[in-house]
Structure formats: C-alpha cells, structure tokens
Tab-separated table of C-alpha atoms in Angstrom:
chain	number	residue	atom	x	y	z
A	293	MET	CA	106.228	194.756	188.376
A	294	LYS	CA	109.704	194.838	186.908
A	295	LEU	CA	109.968	198.602	187.135
A	296	SER	CA	109.443	198.761	190.882
A	297	GLY	CA	112.957	197.522	191.659
A	298	LEU	CA	114.454	200.125	189.401
A	299	ALA	CA	112.258	202.867	190.831
A	300	ALA	CA	113.276	201.922	194.358
A	301	GLY	CA	116.910	202.011	193.284
A	302	LEU	CA	116.481	205.436	191.763
A	303	VAL	CA	114.887	206.788	194.907
A	304	VAL	CA	117.799	205.466	196.976
A	305	VAL	CA	120.293	207.111	194.616
A	306	TRP	CA	118.364	210.356	194.814
A	307	LEU	CA	118.325	210.225	198.590
A	308	LEU	CA	122.027	209.465	198.813
A	309	LEU	CA	122.884	212.281	196.443
A	310	GLY	CA	120.357	214.646	197.897
A	311	LEU	CA	121.337	214.405	201.535
A	312	PRO	CA	124.884	215.796	201.319
A	313	ALA	CA	123.714	218.557	198.991
A	314	ARG	CA	121.167	219.574	201.547
A	315	ALA	CA	123.889	219.776	204.136
A	316	GLU	CA	126.148	221.766	201.804
A	317	SER	CA	123.629	224.432	200.895
A	318	PRO	CA	121.511	225.335	203.901
A	319	ALA	CA	120.865	228.735	202.338
A	320	SER	CA	118.889	227.181	199.486
A	321	GLU	CA	115.214	227.803	200.046
A	322	ALA	CA	113.687	225.172	197.793
A	323	PRO	CA	113.572	221.619	199.094
A	324	TRP	CA	116.197	219.360	197.521
A	325	TYR	CA	113.749	217.504	195.315
A	326	VAL	CA	112.724	220.591	193.337
A	327	PRO	CA	114.761	220.414	190.136
A	328	ASP	CA	117.162	223.243	189.461
A	329	HIS	CA	117.730	222.533	185.818
A	330	ALA	CA	116.164	220.841	182.824
A	331	ALA	CA	117.831	219.168	179.876
A	332	LEU	CA	116.884	218.348	176.296
A	333	GLN	CA	119.134	215.923	174.461
A	334	PHE	CA	119.446	214.646	170.910
A	335	ALA	CA	120.714	211.037	170.413
A	336	GLY	CA	123.203	209.406	172.808
A	337	SER	CA	121.547	205.930	172.777
A	338	ILE	CA	118.657	207.054	174.997
A	339	GLY	CA	116.223	208.114	172.263
A	340	MET	CA	116.196	210.571	169.398
A	341	LEU	CA	115.050	213.210	171.871
A	342	ALA	CA	115.220	212.903	175.634
A	343	ALA	CA	114.151	215.490	178.176
A	344	GLY	CA	113.800	215.778	181.904
A	345	PRO	CA	114.615	217.500	185.164
A	346	GLY	CA	117.977	217.634	186.874
A	347	TRP	CA	119.476	218.415	190.218
A	348	ALA	CA	122.840	220.022	190.903
A	349	PHE	CA	124.903	219.324	193.984
A	350	LEU	CA	128.224	220.372	195.482
A	351	ASP	CA	128.266	223.870	194.043
A	352	GLU	CA	127.022	222.572	190.656
A	353	GLN	CA	130.021	220.292	190.298
A	354	VAL	CA	127.753	217.258	190.236
A	355	ASP	CA	124.537	216.925	188.240
A	356	VAL	CA	121.957	214.184	188.368
A	357	GLN	CA	119.336	213.994	185.640
A	358	MET	CA	116.278	211.925	184.922
A	359	LEU	CA	115.500	211.855	181.199
A	360	LEU	CA	112.570	210.379	179.366
A	361	GLY	CA	113.647	209.525	175.835
A	362	TRP	CA	111.816	208.633	172.668
A	363	ALA	CA	112.802	207.480	169.208
A	364	PRO	CA	110.123	207.104	166.539
A	365	ARG	CA	109.684	204.088	164.292
A	366	SER	CA	109.994	206.262	161.187
A	367	VAL	CA	113.609	207.098	162.029
A	368	ALA	CA	114.826	204.323	164.353
A	369	GLY	CA	112.994	201.371	162.776
A	370	ALA	CA	111.021	200.715	165.972
A	371	ASP	CA	109.482	202.874	168.687
A	372	PHE	CA	111.740	203.182	171.686
A	373	VAL	CA	110.845	204.715	175.043
A	374	THR	CA	113.596	204.886	177.639
A	375	LEU	CA	114.060	206.246	181.123
A	376	THR	CA	117.608	207.320	181.890
A	377	LEU	CA	119.307	208.232	185.116
A	378	LYS	CA	122.451	210.181	184.470
A	379	ALA	CA	125.094	211.368	186.922
A	380	GLN	CA	127.808	213.778	185.826
A	381	TRP	CA	130.815	215.381	187.398
A	382	HIS	CA	132.217	218.681	186.097
A	383	PRO	CA	135.585	219.074	187.827
A	384	PHE	CA	136.403	222.483	186.281
A	385	ARG	CA	134.523	225.640	185.499
A	386	ILE	CA	135.906	228.629	183.639
A	387	THR	CA	133.881	231.843	183.924
A	388	ARG	CA	134.371	234.843	181.605
A	389	GLY	CA	131.748	237.545	182.053
A	390	ASP	CA	128.410	236.007	181.146
A	391	TRP	CA	130.075	232.883	179.761
A	392	SER	CA	130.605	229.712	181.718
A	393	ILE	CA	132.632	226.866	180.257
A	394	ARG	CA	132.919	223.366	181.673
A	395	PRO	CA	135.609	221.797	179.517
A	396	LEU	CA	135.348	218.325	181.017
A	397	THR	CA	132.366	216.290	182.079
A	398	ILE	CA	132.696	212.712	183.252
A	399	GLY	CA	129.600	210.704	183.908
A	400	ALA	CA	127.670	207.490	183.906
A	401	ALA	CA	124.142	206.612	182.909
A	402	PHE	CA	121.693	203.774	183.323
A	403	SER	CA	119.009	203.544	180.713
A	404	TYR	CA	115.882	201.425	180.995
A	405	THR	CA	113.992	200.575	177.808
A	406	PHE	CA	110.260	199.934	178.190
A	407	GLY	CA	108.608	197.036	176.377
A	408	ASP	CA	108.029	193.280	176.362
A	409	ARG	CA	110.897	192.665	173.976
A	410	TYR	CA	113.451	193.606	176.631
A	411	PHE	CA	114.050	191.934	179.963
A	412	LEU	CA	115.322	193.085	183.333
A	413	THR	CA	115.002	189.632	184.867
A	414	LEU	CA	115.382	186.591	182.605
A	415	PRO	CA	112.060	185.212	181.326
A	416	ASP	CA	111.065	181.767	182.622
A	417	ARG	CA	112.126	179.965	179.470
A	418	TYR	CA	115.798	180.499	180.347
A	419	GLU	CA	117.980	178.832	182.952
A	420	PRO	CA	119.469	181.310	185.464
A	421	GLY	CA	122.531	182.942	183.931
A	422	TYR	CA	121.598	181.994	180.337
A	423	TYR	CA	122.317	185.597	179.345
A	424	TRP	CA	124.737	187.497	181.559
A	425	PHE	CA	123.354	190.931	180.634
A	426	LYS	CA	119.922	192.552	180.808
A	427	THR	CA	118.531	193.720	177.494
A	428	ALA	CA	116.307	196.349	179.151
A	429	LEU	CA	119.052	198.027	181.155
A	430	ARG	CA	122.017	199.715	179.490
A	431	PRO	CA	124.842	201.176	181.520
A	432	ALA	CA	126.996	203.733	179.732
A	433	LEU	CA	130.019	205.905	180.399
A	434	LEU	CA	129.951	209.568	179.372
A	435	LEU	CA	132.622	212.076	178.447
A	436	GLY	CA	131.804	215.608	177.364
A	437	GLY	CA	131.861	219.320	177.892
A	438	SER	CA	129.584	222.341	177.830
A	439	VAL	CA	129.438	226.055	177.166
A	440	GLY	CA	126.871	228.259	178.867
A	441	HIS	CA	125.656	231.831	178.757
A	442	ALA	CA	123.418	233.733	181.141
A	443	VAL	CA	119.969	234.622	179.770
A	444	PRO	CA	118.282	236.555	182.575
A	445	GLU	CA	115.568	237.871	180.214
A	446	LEU	CA	114.267	234.283	179.847
A	447	GLY	CA	114.358	233.684	183.566
A	448	VAL	CA	117.237	231.235	183.346
A	449	SER	CA	120.537	231.812	185.030
A	450	LEU	CA	122.384	229.782	182.460
A	451	LEU	CA	121.602	228.293	179.037
A	452	GLU	CA	124.169	225.606	178.344
A	453	GLY	CA	124.882	223.677	175.182
A	454	TYR	CA	126.677	220.394	175.672
A	455	TYR	CA	128.129	217.516	173.767
A	456	GLU	CA	128.610	214.055	175.134
A	457	LEU	CA	130.522	211.005	173.939
A	458	VAL	CA	128.533	207.965	174.992
A	459	ALA	CA	130.081	204.515	175.403
A	460	THR	CA	127.363	201.949	176.055
A	461	ASP	CA	128.259	198.627	177.660
A	462	TYR	CA	127.922	196.904	174.244
A	463	ARG	CA	130.519	199.145	172.752
A	464	ILE	CA	132.873	198.911	175.729
A	465	VAL	CA	132.767	195.094	175.749
A	466	GLN	CA	133.420	194.861	172.006
A	467	PHE	CA	136.102	197.531	172.188
A	468	VAL	CA	137.991	195.826	175.017
A	469	GLN	CA	137.700	192.477	173.241
A	470	ASN	CA	138.546	193.756	169.748
A	471	PRO	CA	140.372	197.106	170.051
A	472	LEU	CA	141.904	196.927	166.593
A	473	THR	CA	138.784	195.762	164.852
A	474	VAL	CA	136.218	198.217	166.143
A	475	ASN	CA	138.499	201.124	166.957
A	476	THR	CA	136.122	203.789	165.701
A	477	GLY	CA	133.053	202.442	167.431
A	478	LEU	CA	133.600	203.082	171.128
A	479	PHE	CA	131.574	206.295	171.261
A	480	SER	CA	128.448	207.730	169.784
A	481	LEU	CA	127.724	211.448	170.003
A	482	ALA	CA	124.937	213.257	171.840
A	483	LEU	CA	124.120	216.966	171.680
A	484	GLY	CA	121.995	218.775	174.187
A	485	ALA	CA	120.873	221.932	175.910
A	486	ARG	CA	120.494	222.556	179.629
A	487	LEU	CA	118.583	225.349	181.317
A	488	ARG	CA	119.707	226.214	184.828
A	489	PHE	CA	116.980	228.075	186.698
B	155	MET	CA	114.225	227.328	167.433
B	156	ARG	CA	114.733	227.898	163.722
B	157	TYR	CA	112.626	225.921	161.285
B	158	TRP	CA	115.647	224.177	159.760
B	159	LEU	CA	116.948	222.815	163.036
B	160	PRO	CA	114.834	219.610	163.133
B	161	TRP	CA	115.900	218.841	159.569
B	162	LEU	CA	119.524	219.420	160.419
B	163	LEU	CA	119.219	217.054	163.364
B	164	LEU	CA	117.596	214.420	161.157
B	165	LEU	CA	120.454	214.806	158.703
B	166	PHE	CA	122.918	214.257	161.537
B	167	ALA	CA	120.915	211.232	162.648
B	168	GLY	CA	121.550	209.754	159.220
B	169	CYS	CA	125.285	209.552	159.708
B	170	GLY	CA	126.816	206.944	161.968
B	171	VAL	CA	128.021	209.391	164.607
B	172	PHE	CA	124.687	209.408	166.376
B	173	GLU	CA	122.961	206.436	167.955
B	174	LEU	CA	119.328	206.939	168.844
B	175	HIS	CA	118.991	203.644	170.663
B	176	PRO	CA	121.209	200.554	171.085
B	177	TYR	CA	118.576	198.466	169.250
B	178	GLU	CA	117.782	200.958	166.482
B	179	VAL	CA	117.152	199.478	163.046
B	180	ARG	CA	118.608	201.756	160.386
B	181	GLY	CA	121.611	202.314	158.159
B	182	GLY	CA	124.521	199.982	157.494
B	183	GLU	CA	124.834	197.223	154.922
B	184	GLN	CA	121.523	195.734	153.858
B	185	ASP	CA	120.496	192.393	152.309
B	186	VAL	CA	123.981	190.967	152.843
B	187	ASN	CA	122.850	187.368	152.169
B	188	ALA	CA	121.117	188.277	148.912
B	189	ARG	CA	124.141	190.280	147.802
B	190	ALA	CA	126.465	187.380	148.594
B	191	LEU	CA	124.300	185.161	146.371
B	192	GLU	CA	124.445	187.737	143.598
B	193	LYS	CA	128.240	187.707	143.810
B	194	LEU	CA	128.338	183.928	143.726
B	195	GLN	CA	128.888	182.888	140.109
B	196	ARG	CA	126.603	179.966	140.241
B	197	ASP	CA	127.070	178.598	136.738
B	198	ARG	CA	130.829	178.077	137.129
B	199	ALA	CA	131.005	175.042	139.377
B	200	ASP	CA	129.368	171.751	138.720
B	201	GLY	CA	129.778	168.830	141.070
B	202	SER	CA	133.100	169.946	142.513
B	203	PHE	CA	133.627	173.021	144.638
B	204	ARG	CA	134.641	174.126	148.141
B	205	PHE	CA	132.876	176.157	150.760
B	206	ALA	CA	133.661	177.172	154.346
B	207	VAL	CA	131.511	176.976	157.479
B	208	MET	CA	132.320	179.385	160.287
B	209	GLY	CA	131.225	179.267	163.913
B	210	ASP	CA	129.880	181.765	166.427
B	211	ILE	CA	131.320	185.289	166.223
B	212	GLY	CA	129.819	186.929	169.332
B	213	VAL	CA	132.595	189.008	170.903
B	214	PHE	CA	135.273	187.469	168.648
B	215	LEU	CA	135.141	190.056	165.886
B	216	LYS	CA	138.920	190.188	165.580
B	217	GLU	CA	139.111	186.420	165.053
B	218	ALA	CA	136.224	186.662	162.581
B	219	LYS	CA	138.064	189.318	160.629
B	220	ASP	CA	141.199	187.143	160.533
B	221	ALA	CA	139.111	184.162	159.426
B	222	MET	CA	137.678	186.211	156.562
B	223	LYS	CA	141.223	187.047	155.478
B	224	ASP	CA	142.241	183.408	155.756
B	225	VAL	CA	139.471	182.080	153.489
B	226	ALA	CA	141.014	183.995	150.594
B	227	GLN	CA	143.984	181.548	150.733
B	228	ARG	CA	141.842	178.402	150.876
B	229	ASP	CA	140.301	178.512	147.425
B	230	VAL	CA	136.747	178.328	148.734
B	231	ASP	CA	133.800	179.608	146.709
B	232	PHE	CA	131.742	180.971	149.589
B	233	VAL	CA	131.315	181.050	153.376
B	234	ILE	CA	128.335	180.252	155.577
B	235	GLN	CA	128.425	181.494	159.173
B	236	VAL	CA	126.202	179.422	161.483
B	237	GLY	CA	124.739	182.114	163.770
B	238	ASP	CA	125.478	184.271	166.805
B	239	LEU	CA	126.880	187.066	164.718
B	240	THR	CA	126.508	189.296	167.759
B	241	GLU	CA	126.658	188.989	171.527
B	242	PHE	CA	123.927	191.519	172.419
B	243	SER	CA	121.925	191.950	169.184
B	244	SER	CA	122.882	195.629	169.295
B	245	ALA	CA	122.609	197.765	166.187
B	246	GLN	CA	126.300	198.557	166.414
B	247	GLU	CA	127.388	194.905	166.407
B	248	TYR	CA	124.978	194.077	163.582
B	249	GLY	CA	126.499	196.944	161.614
B	250	TRP	CA	130.060	195.737	162.198
B	251	VAL	CA	129.299	192.112	161.289
B	252	ALA	CA	127.208	193.039	158.246
B	253	SER	CA	130.080	195.052	156.813
B	254	LEU	CA	132.578	192.324	157.783
B	255	LEU	CA	130.631	189.748	155.770
B	256	ASP	CA	129.848	192.157	152.956
B	257	ASP	CA	133.545	193.074	152.557
B	258	ALA	CA	134.797	189.480	152.871
B	259	PRO	CA	137.041	188.235	150.033
B	260	VAL	CA	134.478	185.558	149.082
B	261	PRO	CA	130.668	185.754	149.180
B	262	SER	CA	129.584	185.206	152.799
B	263	LEU	CA	126.137	184.406	154.169
B	264	ALA	CA	124.853	184.178	157.731
B	265	VAL	CA	122.388	182.040	159.681
B	266	ILE	CA	120.512	183.588	162.638
B	267	GLY	CA	121.556	182.637	166.199
B	268	ASN	CA	119.866	183.031	169.568
B	269	HIS	CA	122.008	186.041	170.516
B	270	ASP	CA	120.939	187.707	167.252
B	271	LEU	CA	117.275	187.549	168.294
B	272	LEU	CA	117.375	189.628	171.485
B	273	GLY	CA	115.395	192.869	171.579
B	274	THR	CA	114.799	193.978	167.993
B	275	GLY	CA	117.258	191.317	166.778
B	276	ARG	CA	114.965	189.622	164.300
B	277	GLN	CA	114.178	192.990	162.734
B	278	LEU	CA	117.900	193.801	162.649
B	279	PHE	CA	118.666	190.479	160.940
B	280	LEU	CA	115.954	191.109	158.333
B	281	HIS	CA	117.334	194.611	157.784
B	282	HIS	CA	121.005	193.660	157.426
B	283	PHE	CA	120.878	190.083	156.089
B	284	GLY	CA	117.351	189.363	154.840
B	285	THR	CA	115.203	186.349	155.646
B	286	PRO	CA	116.747	183.806	158.064
B	287	GLU	CA	115.136	181.046	155.955
B	288	LEU	CA	117.143	180.817	152.762
B	289	VAL	CA	117.516	178.198	150.033
B	290	PHE	CA	119.899	178.288	147.110
B	291	ASP	CA	121.527	175.879	144.670
B	292	TYR	CA	125.208	175.836	143.841
B	293	GLY	CA	127.248	173.404	141.764
B	294	GLY	CA	124.306	171.047	141.548
B	295	SER	CA	123.887	170.907	145.342
B	296	ARG	CA	121.225	172.558	147.492
B	297	PHE	CA	121.854	174.690	150.578
B	298	VAL	CA	119.105	175.254	153.144
B	299	LEU	CA	119.576	177.847	155.930
B	300	PHE	CA	116.983	178.023	158.711
B	301	ASP	CA	116.189	179.260	162.211
B	302	SER	CA	116.386	176.581	164.933
B	303	ASN	CA	116.491	178.897	167.976
B	304	SER	CA	113.343	177.386	169.507
B	305	ARG	CA	113.978	178.626	173.052
B	306	GLU	CA	114.080	182.278	171.943
B	307	PHE	CA	110.462	181.927	170.805
B	308	ASP	CA	109.520	179.892	173.919
B	309	PHE	CA	109.117	176.636	171.961
B	310	PRO	CA	106.090	177.561	169.825
B	311	GLY	CA	106.203	174.244	167.917
B	312	ASP	CA	107.137	175.719	164.543
B	313	VAL	CA	110.742	176.762	165.194
B	314	PRO	CA	112.265	175.221	163.181
B	315	ASP	CA	109.428	175.225	160.680
B	316	LEU	CA	109.370	171.583	159.571
B	317	ASP	CA	106.608	172.100	156.988
B	318	ARG	CA	108.705	174.659	155.265
B	319	LEU	CA	111.825	172.502	155.530
B	320	ARG	CA	109.974	169.519	154.110
B	321	ALA	CA	109.123	171.587	151.040
B	322	GLU	CA	112.640	172.982	150.733
B	323	LEU	CA	114.514	169.719	151.209
B	324	MET	CA	113.779	168.533	147.681
B	325	ALA	CA	116.269	166.496	145.717
B	326	PRO	CA	119.066	168.758	144.467
B	327	PRO	CA	118.608	169.858	140.860
B	328	ARG	CA	121.549	168.041	139.295
B	329	GLY	CA	121.846	165.082	141.610
B	330	GLY	CA	124.286	166.789	143.977
B	331	HIS	CA	124.077	166.935	147.747
B	332	LEU	CA	121.745	168.482	150.304
B	333	PHE	CA	123.354	170.624	153.007
B	334	THR	CA	121.473	172.173	155.937
B	335	PHE	CA	122.614	174.978	158.259
B	336	SER	CA	121.151	176.270	161.509
B	337	HIS	CA	122.449	177.595	164.792
B	338	VAL	CA	121.144	175.177	167.454
B	339	PRO	CA	121.759	171.452	166.787
B	340	PRO	CA	118.699	169.192	167.146
B	341	TRP	CA	119.841	167.304	170.236
B	342	HIS	CA	120.538	170.503	172.213
B	343	ALA	CA	118.147	171.589	175.011
B	344	ASP	CA	117.524	174.890	173.167
B	345	PHE	CA	116.084	173.001	170.175
B	346	ASP	CA	112.373	172.224	170.567
B	347	PRO	CA	112.449	168.694	172.080
B	348	SER	CA	109.139	167.803	170.431
B	349	LEU	CA	110.690	168.525	167.010
B	350	LYS	CA	114.009	166.742	167.524
B	351	GLU	CA	112.918	163.333	166.228
B	352	PRO	CA	110.684	164.588	163.428
B	353	PHE	CA	113.527	166.848	162.304
B	354	GLU	CA	116.162	164.107	162.360
B	355	ASP	CA	113.751	161.756	160.582
B	356	LEU	CA	113.078	164.386	157.921
B	357	GLN	CA	116.769	164.997	157.324
B	358	ALA	CA	117.344	161.240	156.977
B	359	GLU	CA	114.325	160.768	154.724
B	360	ARG	CA	115.500	163.519	152.396
B	361	ASN	CA	119.066	162.181	152.324
B	362	VAL	CA	120.713	165.287	153.713
B	363	ALA	CA	124.474	164.844	153.266
B	364	VAL	CA	125.687	167.080	156.095
B	365	SER	CA	123.929	169.246	158.676
B	366	PHE	CA	126.014	172.148	160.086
B	367	HIS	CA	125.426	173.905	163.407
B	368	GLY	CA	127.041	176.187	165.988
B	369	HIS	CA	125.833	177.380	169.407
B	370	VAL	CA	127.874	174.901	171.505
B	371	HIS	CA	131.184	176.714	170.758
B	372	ARG	CA	133.044	173.381	170.673
B	373	PHE	CA	133.702	171.247	167.609
B	374	SER	CA	132.002	167.866	167.403
B	375	SER	CA	130.681	165.540	164.742
B	376	ASP	CA	128.101	162.820	164.812
B	377	ALA	CA	126.133	160.569	162.466
B	378	ARG	CA	122.404	160.172	163.087
B	379	GLU	CA	120.194	158.008	160.921
B	380	GLY	CA	122.832	158.184	158.210
B	381	VAL	CA	123.058	161.984	158.251
B	382	ARG	CA	126.377	163.591	159.219
B	383	TYR	CA	126.179	166.450	161.743
B	384	PHE	CA	128.968	168.922	162.401
B	385	ILE	CA	129.198	171.532	165.149
B	386	THR	CA	131.804	174.248	164.611
B	387	ASP	CA	134.131	175.717	167.201
B	388	ALA	CA	133.405	179.357	168.066
B	389	LEU	CA	135.790	181.577	166.098
B	390	GLU	CA	137.585	182.322	169.361
B	391	LEU	CA	139.404	179.018	168.730
B	392	ARG	CA	140.617	180.312	165.361
B	393	ASN	CA	139.418	177.551	163.101
B	394	TYR	CA	136.590	176.790	160.724
B	395	LEU	CA	135.456	174.000	158.448
B	396	VAL	CA	136.314	173.638	154.767
B	397	VAL	CA	134.012	171.372	152.813
B	398	THR	CA	135.277	169.918	149.530
B	399	VAL	CA	132.640	168.481	147.251
B	400	ALA	CA	133.834	166.320	144.349
B	401	GLY	CA	131.065	164.349	142.715
B	402	GLU	CA	129.870	161.765	145.222
B	403	SER	CA	132.500	162.650	147.789
B	404	VAL	CA	132.054	165.286	150.506
B	405	ARG	CA	135.212	165.863	152.559
B	406	ILE	CA	135.157	168.046	155.670
B	407	GLU	CA	138.302	169.359	157.324
B	408	GLN	CA	138.863	171.688	160.245
B	409	VAL	CA	141.374	174.363	159.244
B	410	PHE	CA	143.232	176.541	161.757
B	411	TYR	CA	144.547	180.029	161.058
C-alpha cells in the first residue's frame, strides 16, 4: 500500500525527534509518545479544518504535530482528506504574567492527500520521471506566530491562538520562476488554536 | 465557541487569503472561454482576419503575461492557447492563468493540457474555462478545440473523441477554413496510438486547413495527408504563432517578443 512508506517515514521522524527530547526531560513522567498538546486549524492548504495531537521538545521550542484535515465538497468543490506532519521551531518566547507570546514560528509541513486521483508513485501509464512531483504529497514552508494565555480552570496550561503563512511547493516554484507576476501569491493564511496540557 | 464563528470562518474562506486545499475548486474567474467568445465580435470579419496561437505556459507565467501584452500590437482578433496552462494543476495556478486570459487585451481561449488534468484538474478546467471541447465559427471559418491527452486517461479509446470530432468537423459555414487545436499532437506517444491514423484520416477527409498543438515545447511543422500541422514553442522561448487568413490564403508566422 502506498501509505505504508509514508507511515514508516513518519515513525522514523517521530523516533528521531522523540529520542533527544526524552534525554532532555528525564523528569517528565509520561512516555514521549503521549501528546502534550492538541491543535485545531482553519485553512492553510491542509483542509478547511484540521485537528490532531502534537508533541513539544527542547523546552517547547520545537513542536511536531500530526493533523487530520478535511474540506467538504460544498465549500472546496471536492472532498479532501489530508494527513499532515508539521514541524515548527519557536526561537523566542516572551512571558508576561499569564500571557505567553511566541512572535516567530518557522516550520515545514508535509501533507498527504488521500484518494485515487492523487499519486505518490507514478501510475504505470507513465514513464519514470514523466512528472517530477507527486500530486499526493505537498511540502510547504511555514511562517507564523502565536499568543497564549493560561486557562487552569479548563485543565490546560496554555490556550494559544496562532496564525501561519503557508507557502506550498506550487507557490514557491511559481514565485521563484515569476516573482513579478505572482508577487501576492506566495502565501496563504491559516488560523488555529493550540491547547497545551 | 460563539454561534457566529463558523459563519465568520466561511466568510473568510470566501476571500482569496485562505486556501483550503491546493486542488480546491472555488472562486476566481469562471467560464473564461465562453466570455472570450462573447467578447469576440463575430460579425465583423469575413474571410480575412488574424488570430494568435500560444504554446505551453506551465511555469512561464511571466513570459505568458508579456505575450498577452505583445498581442495587442499585432492586430490579432483573438488568441488560442494550446494547453498546459499550469504545471501542477493547482487551484492557485488555475486562478492566475484564468485571470491572465480573462484580462488579456484580446479575447483569449484555452485548450486543456496533460498538466491541467492532474488531481482535480478537469474539474478546475470546467470551473475556470468551461468545456474542453469547444466549437465556434469566426469570419466564415470554423475552430474546433478538443482534448487529446490520451495518456492522462490511460488510453481509454475515446480521447480524443473521434465521433464527436467527426460531427464537429463539418464544412465551415461560409466556405472558410477548418482549424483544429489540441495539446498533444497525433504522432506523439501520449496520443492514443490506436487513434493516430483514424484521426489523421479524419482531418484529411474533412479538409482541415491547419491543426495546432503544443506539449513538445519546441516549434515544428509538418504536412500529413495534405493537412498542415504546427507545434508551438513553449512560451519560455518568447514567441507564438500569428495566423493571417485572407480568403483562400492562410499564412502562419512565428513572432518573437
């Protein structure tokens, strides 16, 4: 099955990211694979709504998330189901009382779209290399920021709202090739909320 | 969550800032081909007119934009682009190209290419341009646009649809010429090999004057069974074809910009 390669890749990434975190935080009681946050996102090329668990590493400077996204036919013209692996780095954190601001987030995402219309390996009717990209797998670069507030009464240590500028590979290729023609099209916007447990 | 929040999000989704999926089908210019035909003042020319044929756009949007500026100086009545409007069939590229053609200084129509059929590409083409099979008359001549991307459909035997073409390739209304346009030329490996001969025979039988194609990215011309075939350069090479029709004569020149 096409998905198995991707799944294996994801597990490897998880392991690689999980191991150092384990070494960094021996005090943490939960095993590394128990998520420590959850995210809900609107838009960003991975569905109208996408949600899933996340893991923080290196004193919450690095987040890895696994999001299942969906866009309905009534809005997006076709039904889309995607699985996205997102890695983000927050180099700064400003804390003021109950507020926590991360003014800069840099990240990358790989998004897999389910369905027969999209391919991960070229179908048999094509010669190898006929298309140089995979229609089922979209890499993207992310740039954003977030603002969070503690909500102990809901059992969450932090409720964060975030925005994200998403540059999919399509947009990057066209932008690099035609910077003056498509100068407003490099990014699309995503909005989201993150609960840190 | 407040009750108005989902509605607010849907409202946001309606503006171009948000992308729900790279292959989403919504927004942007619609029915570009039909609107180009509406703009074309079809009763003005009779027997003598000029039109332009442009090659693959793909990642050459800048060159395509320059080409659209250039046609304004060439005194052509309309433009036909012979497919591969996009590289990835993404919604974003479809949106850019649809507005490029819609805003062009002369009415501009597009043929569907193999790159335009990836993912939800066919749906995107229908949304932005309308049917890929299009017939119209201008200046006494007939123009037939069709889909010849057989490999994209895994060679089903009816791409291109010869029955439909046979019906559409009727004698032009006022004794003018027949012109056909598709992306993949018939002798290319991506054209259904079982349809190559029947297609070339049909074009010859119906006296097609010139058959225009793209896909190869390099200019070439050929005559097969008395029918002239032209393949355009990709727009990367900054040129396109200008076709001058004057009564019996059909002159084709490659113009650089």
